[in-house]
Amino acid sequence: MTAQLNHSDGPHGAPVARHLVFVDAAHQYSMAATPGAPVLVAELAPEAGGGTAAMEFLRREDTAARTVTVLTGAGAELALAPPAEPLASWAATAFTAEFEEYLRATGIPEAKDPEISEAGLSALGALLVLRTHTGPEESYTEVLVCARVRSIGTLFTRVTQFAHAASAGIAELTHRALAAADSLQDYVRIENTAYLNPESGIEIEQKLNLLDEVSIWDLSKRVWGAVDRGEFPGFITDPGYELTRWHFVQHNFEVLAPAGEIGHIAFQANPDGRYQLKIKKFPADALRREESFVKGVVVEDGDFEGYLARAYPGLTVRQLPGFRRTRFDVNVQSLATGHCFGIETDEVTVPDHAGRKLKQVEMEYLETRRHAGMDATTIDADMDRLTSLVERYLADQGITTERTFYSKLSFLRDCLEGSAAEAAGA
């Protein structure tokens, strides 16, 4: 079934039934199974939106169980008496105390089924989210598998989906999902293989010039909070990597020729005295620019021009002003598409040119979480939607912006021209 992508800011379509499935971790990893481990299925609140999801992120409050079904290895199915009100079931690494109390009050593990043991319950983890889309005759269920566990919540990634009769019960859906849960398994159970970049070596970036005086630290904190409060529909902060901080002291050169190399080369100072060489190729400011890095560069006596002459003899370059750059990144992910972006707020200061400053918010594509239905052609639409959400948020905060592709290279050129004009008028 073709993946549907939900980019709407509001609900549409039929509600999606959602279930959180707890199983022994041996279902996902090569480890001994624990005797007496059942399968618990918690019915969550339905989703009104109706679209498919590349990812789900469940915080404690999102795991509130409306009903609970127990499935045993012997094939028994037991619907427990529902809690008096939806009850948070999972707190990242264990059942919540309230949920454990509820299970014991219903007679699990002892009375209801002697096959279920205390050790079996302790072995359980949140492995699957099932998203069931119901049609008049045929329905389908998306299977999302646990892909990241953090103290703030658990991230699930879609690995497959299957069609079934609209009348299919939760036991059938769970067994089918467990049988298919090993799809893309080494992209969900191993964190360093979870992502890819379909345009490796290309920077994709939209920018907003900040036209009002504003603290970039305060602004970054506010944006982070707004995303976490759900004010950027369809986006979440990257669990466990929500905010990153950067500082650069950078020596800059413009590449004037040959035509295929036109752009910018920068030496970024490292604490060990070496440099990272940042090379960008672009004939004009644009959404996409070629970008590469060389790490561990040694520049004797700070002779940057000499290094370039030796390492890149075919280039014609001119030195530009150096600058200091501070940047705070709010890292976000699209639940609908799995694309990951940075909302990167930075301030560039050019000490040698009267401390001229440039403040921007950059929306940069970073990577895409691997999932069933992944579609790289949606990157630009996702970035445009995110940029519009940031624009709207900043406008609501009373901050004036200008959407642009204005690069640091163009800014440095303008610094030179501005200084020359001032000198001529002096």
XYZ file of C-alpha atoms in Angstrom:
426
model
C 0.000 0.000 0.000
C 1.374 3.396 -0.941
C 2.520 5.499 1.983
C 0.446 8.577 2.679
C 2.151 11.667 4.029
C 0.244 13.920 6.396
C 1.397 17.523 6.044
C -1.819 19.110 7.268
C -1.800 21.406 10.289
C -5.215 20.057 11.330
C -7.067 16.743 11.567
C -8.467 15.073 8.501
C -9.620 11.590 7.533
C -10.883 8.803 9.769
C -9.340 8.390 13.235
C -6.387 6.020 13.477
C -6.590 3.377 16.224
C -3.286 3.077 18.114
C -1.936 0.276 20.289
C 1.304 0.039 22.250
C 2.690 -3.507 22.421
C 4.968 -4.684 25.246
C 7.035 -7.815 24.607
C 10.214 -9.538 25.717
C 13.271 -7.740 24.283
C 14.288 -11.114 22.808
C 11.792 -10.383 20.028
C 14.162 -7.673 18.761
C 17.626 -8.789 19.887
C 19.636 -12.024 19.876
C 19.212 -12.948 23.523
C 17.591 -15.675 25.546
C 13.853 -15.384 25.944
C 12.503 -15.044 29.482
C 10.083 -17.802 30.574
C 6.672 -16.509 31.560
C 6.867 -13.338 29.443
C 3.457 -12.478 27.972
C 2.571 -9.900 25.361
C 0.667 -6.894 26.709
C -1.276 -4.680 24.316
C -2.388 -1.262 25.563
C -4.984 0.666 23.594
C -3.908 4.313 23.323
C -5.941 7.378 22.415
C -6.839 7.366 18.699
C -5.252 9.899 16.402
C -7.644 12.221 14.657
C -5.386 13.098 11.723
C -5.897 10.032 9.566
C -2.477 10.065 7.829
C 0.381 7.613 8.060
C 3.403 8.288 10.239
C 7.078 7.604 9.640
C 7.611 7.885 13.399
C 5.790 8.088 16.717
C 7.326 9.515 19.873
C 5.664 8.549 23.135
C 6.353 10.391 26.339
C 5.004 8.980 29.598
C 1.706 10.841 29.246
C 1.283 9.573 25.664
C 1.253 5.932 26.829
C -2.063 6.218 28.691
C -3.807 2.837 28.337
C -7.572 2.762 27.810
C -7.789 -1.028 27.688
C -5.239 -3.815 28.115
C -5.133 -7.212 26.439
C -2.798 -10.033 27.521
C -1.546 -12.617 25.024
C 0.373 -15.651 26.286
C 2.798 -17.946 24.560
C 0.212 -20.711 24.772
C -2.153 -18.665 22.607
C -4.494 -17.472 25.338
C -6.060 -14.026 24.982
C -7.296 -12.189 28.042
C -8.933 -8.760 28.084
C -8.328 -7.190 31.483
C -10.898 -5.044 33.211
C -10.141 -1.552 31.873
C -8.705 1.037 34.261
C -11.166 3.538 35.680
C -9.520 6.193 33.511
C -6.671 6.108 30.969
C -3.514 5.165 32.845
C 0.086 6.026 31.861
C 1.711 2.654 31.229
C 5.355 3.244 30.319
C 8.126 5.456 31.696
C 10.956 4.874 29.205
C 12.627 1.937 30.980
C 9.832 0.332 32.985
C 6.114 0.196 33.605
C 4.837 3.099 35.655
C 4.106 2.330 39.294
C 0.412 3.008 38.669
C 0.306 0.570 35.776
C 2.068 -2.155 37.757
C -0.446 -1.648 40.561
C -3.274 -1.932 38.029
C -1.840 -5.192 36.612
C -1.602 -6.714 40.061
C -5.106 -5.569 40.930
C -6.401 -7.483 37.915
C -4.629 -10.662 39.073
C -1.652 -10.551 36.698
C 0.690 -12.349 36.997
C -0.527 -14.876 39.587
C -4.226 -15.566 39.395
C -5.301 -15.048 35.789
C -2.678 -17.208 34.090
C -0.006 -19.226 35.897
C 2.147 -19.108 32.746
C 2.923 -15.415 33.429
C 5.759 -14.792 35.889
C 7.148 -11.758 37.693
C 10.396 -12.212 35.777
C 8.389 -12.376 32.564
C 6.740 -9.050 33.271
C 10.100 -7.475 34.137
C 11.508 -8.608 30.785
C 8.942 -6.618 28.825
C 9.671 -3.453 26.913
C 7.731 -1.177 24.599
C 8.512 -2.712 21.208
C 5.682 -1.831 18.804
C 3.149 0.823 18.012
C 0.314 -0.364 15.785
C -1.573 2.268 13.801
C -4.772 0.814 12.325
C -6.601 2.631 9.539
C -10.122 1.231 9.208
C -11.977 1.092 5.917
C -15.517 -0.154 5.147
C -14.258 -3.606 4.073
C -10.489 -3.708 4.197
C -8.200 -1.955 6.656
C -4.450 -1.701 7.087
C -2.099 -1.436 10.025
C 1.237 0.342 10.148
C 3.893 -1.380 12.245
C 6.291 0.945 14.044
C 9.214 -0.584 15.953
C 11.154 0.832 18.901
C 14.128 2.740 17.502
C 15.342 4.887 20.392
C 14.877 4.811 24.173
C 15.526 7.935 26.219
C 14.448 9.008 29.688
C 12.070 11.538 28.124
C 10.316 8.979 25.928
C 10.517 6.240 23.313
C 10.756 6.696 19.536
C 9.183 4.219 17.111
C 9.846 3.936 13.362
C 7.563 2.493 10.690
C 9.052 -0.686 9.214
C 6.088 -2.141 7.331
C 2.308 -2.213 7.023
C -0.191 -4.882 6.070
C -3.788 -5.053 4.867
C -6.418 -7.040 6.727
C -10.150 -7.426 7.164
C -11.837 -4.574 8.976
C -13.085 -7.116 11.524
C -9.578 -8.314 12.519
C -9.075 -8.376 16.279
C -6.143 -7.076 18.263
C -4.661 -10.557 18.824
C -4.471 -11.187 15.066
C -2.997 -7.755 14.402
C -0.387 -8.157 17.124
C 0.740 -11.600 15.980
C 1.023 -10.416 12.378
C 2.944 -7.335 13.481
C 5.371 -9.383 15.569
C 5.965 -11.695 12.606
C 6.830 -8.687 10.425
C 8.712 -6.652 13.040
C 12.140 -7.739 11.811
C 11.709 -5.647 8.647
C 14.509 -3.052 8.521
C 15.656 -4.497 11.851
C 19.279 -3.370 11.642
C 18.139 0.182 10.918
C 16.025 0.339 14.069
C 17.847 -1.784 16.644
C 21.278 -0.278 15.911
C 21.300 3.479 16.445
C 24.300 4.373 14.265
C 22.686 2.835 11.165
C 19.343 4.560 11.616
C 19.846 7.451 9.195
C 20.845 8.192 5.643
C 21.360 11.320 3.584
C 20.115 10.855 0.010
C 21.997 14.003 -1.075
C 25.304 13.411 0.670
C 27.792 16.218 0.088
C 25.037 18.755 -0.596
C 23.969 21.324 1.972
C 20.235 22.092 1.779
C 19.418 25.209 3.708
C 16.789 27.939 3.892
C 17.536 31.128 5.850
C 15.705 33.873 7.686
C 17.581 37.098 8.294
C 16.706 38.531 11.709
C 15.979 42.209 11.156
C 15.358 43.083 14.812
C 17.812 43.024 17.691
C 17.280 39.750 19.555
C 19.271 37.423 21.807
C 19.946 34.260 19.807
C 20.166 32.235 23.037
C 16.805 33.449 24.273
C 15.288 32.906 20.843
C 16.661 29.352 20.604
C 15.218 28.468 23.990
C 11.835 29.853 22.997
C 11.793 27.927 19.712
C 12.720 24.719 21.538
C 9.884 25.234 24.001
C 7.407 25.984 21.222
C 8.256 22.762 19.369
C 7.919 20.752 22.574
C 4.528 22.348 23.253
C 3.263 21.179 19.861
C 3.225 24.608 18.232
C 5.053 23.220 15.167
C 2.491 20.583 14.090
C 4.048 17.359 12.843
C 7.538 18.119 14.211
C 9.193 16.982 17.433
C 12.577 17.784 18.905
C 15.131 15.025 18.299
C 14.869 12.872 21.462
C 18.114 13.103 23.402
C 19.644 15.529 20.905
C 17.253 18.431 21.206
C 19.731 21.322 21.411
C 23.331 21.584 20.258
C 25.695 24.533 20.776
C 28.520 25.636 18.502
C 31.244 28.251 18.403
C 33.638 28.898 15.519
C 36.657 31.113 14.957
C 36.962 31.104 11.204
C 39.464 32.370 8.606
C 37.804 32.835 5.227
C 38.765 32.816 1.571
C 36.642 33.335 -1.510
C 37.352 31.040 -4.448
C 37.204 33.112 -7.641
C 38.274 30.532 -10.230
C 38.034 28.112 -11.941
C 34.309 28.257 -12.603
C 33.544 24.798 -11.203
C 35.234 25.642 -7.888
C 33.711 29.072 -7.212
C 32.619 29.472 -3.627
C 34.164 29.653 -0.188
C 36.953 27.956 1.787
C 37.129 28.424 5.541
C 39.663 27.373 8.168
C 37.806 26.597 11.397
C 40.100 26.612 14.423
C 40.139 23.545 16.686
C 41.276 23.579 20.333
C 44.304 21.396 19.475
C 45.714 24.079 17.166
C 44.686 22.271 13.991
C 41.901 23.324 11.650
C 38.882 21.896 9.942
C 38.738 22.976 6.313
C 35.199 23.747 5.166
C 34.797 23.884 1.399
C 31.618 25.153 -0.256
C 31.085 25.386 -3.989
C 28.277 27.575 -5.307
C 28.219 30.195 -8.062
C 25.338 32.057 -6.366
C 23.407 31.926 -3.100
C 20.885 29.090 -3.404
C 18.960 26.398 -1.533
C 21.550 23.734 -2.397
C 25.308 24.115 -2.203
C 28.086 21.561 -2.496
C 29.879 21.132 0.833
C 32.819 19.036 2.055
C 35.238 18.995 5.000
C 38.876 18.134 5.619
C 39.721 17.455 9.255
C 43.002 17.758 11.133
C 44.597 20.356 8.850
C 47.957 21.734 10.053
C 48.752 25.326 9.034
C 52.313 26.292 9.821
C 52.703 29.799 11.281
C 49.116 30.692 10.393
C 50.018 30.904 6.688
C 46.586 30.121 5.275
C 47.326 31.467 1.814
C 50.497 29.386 1.637
C 48.572 26.269 2.638
C 45.968 26.862 -0.081
C 48.659 27.520 -2.688
C 50.292 24.195 -1.870
C 47.183 22.066 -1.335
C 44.990 23.626 -4.063
C 47.385 25.134 -6.643
C 44.701 25.443 -9.303
C 42.518 27.832 -7.308
C 42.411 31.605 -7.478
C 41.447 32.914 -4.044
C 41.202 36.148 -2.140
C 41.242 36.506 1.617
C 38.076 37.728 3.301
C 37.600 39.011 6.837
C 37.712 36.440 9.613
C 34.797 36.104 11.969
C 33.525 34.566 15.171
C 30.309 32.595 14.997
C 28.020 31.329 17.736
C 25.198 28.987 16.809
C 22.452 27.192 18.725
C 20.636 24.384 16.927
C 17.178 23.120 17.831
C 17.157 19.714 16.134
C 13.752 18.532 14.942
C 12.248 15.553 13.142
C 9.180 15.255 10.948
C 6.845 12.546 12.224
C 5.204 12.220 8.812
C 8.349 11.814 6.701
C 11.260 10.975 9.020
C 13.282 13.935 7.703
C 15.489 15.655 10.277
C 16.305 19.360 10.306
C 18.178 21.866 12.377
C 16.567 25.169 13.306
C 19.919 26.905 13.654
C 20.096 30.400 15.115
C 23.474 32.047 14.699
C 25.297 35.330 15.221
C 28.377 36.201 13.185
C 30.687 39.015 14.305
C 33.471 40.464 12.137
C 35.939 42.114 14.573
C 38.063 43.782 11.872
C 35.077 45.534 10.321
C 33.705 47.538 13.228
C 32.218 44.420 14.767
C 29.588 44.072 12.034
C 27.050 41.399 12.826
C 24.777 39.036 10.954
C 21.980 37.185 12.737
C 20.059 34.458 10.984
C 17.851 31.465 11.603
C 18.767 28.661 9.225
C 16.588 25.641 8.494
C 19.054 22.948 7.421
C 18.246 19.440 6.238
C 20.364 16.954 8.179
C 19.315 13.383 7.372
C 16.352 11.036 7.127
C 15.490 8.213 9.491
C 15.197 4.979 7.529
C 11.619 3.717 7.430
C 9.132 1.961 5.197
C 7.802 4.376 2.578
C 10.797 6.728 2.808
C 10.600 9.389 0.088
C 13.492 11.778 -0.504
C 11.404 13.877 -2.888
C 9.510 15.325 0.087
C 12.584 17.013 1.633
C 11.980 20.397 0.007
C 8.269 20.471 0.863
C 9.043 19.517 4.455
C 11.704 22.219 4.715
C 9.380 24.825 3.248
C 6.662 23.891 5.738
C 9.121 24.072 8.639
C 10.426 27.440 7.439
C 6.872 28.769 7.251
C 6.188 27.550 10.788
C 9.345 29.285 12.046
C 8.409 32.481 10.177
C 4.937 32.414 11.679
C 6.287 31.785 15.174
C 8.821 34.620 14.953
C 6.171 36.995 13.616
C 3.937 36.068 16.553
C 6.872 36.926 18.832
C 7.114 40.359 17.222
C 10.377 39.559 15.403
C 10.779 40.781 11.824
C 12.453 38.411 9.390
C 13.356 38.148 5.724
C 13.376 34.776 3.934
C 16.530 34.499 1.866
C 19.486 32.388 0.762
C 21.906 35.120 1.919
C 25.193 33.350 2.651
C 28.098 34.157 4.958
C 30.140 34.663 1.792
C 27.760 37.376 0.591
C 27.841 38.949 4.042
C 31.661 39.095 4.006
C 31.645 40.594 0.530
C 29.200 43.239 1.775
C 31.484 43.928 4.735
C 34.377 44.627 2.344
C 32.259 46.836 0.095
C 30.801 48.691 3.042
C 34.217 49.374 4.515
C 35.512 50.524 1.130
C 32.563 52.880 0.714
C 33.083 54.290 4.190
C 36.771 54.814 3.495
C 36.009 56.586 0.216
C 33.539 58.885 1.955
C 35.859 59.714 4.848
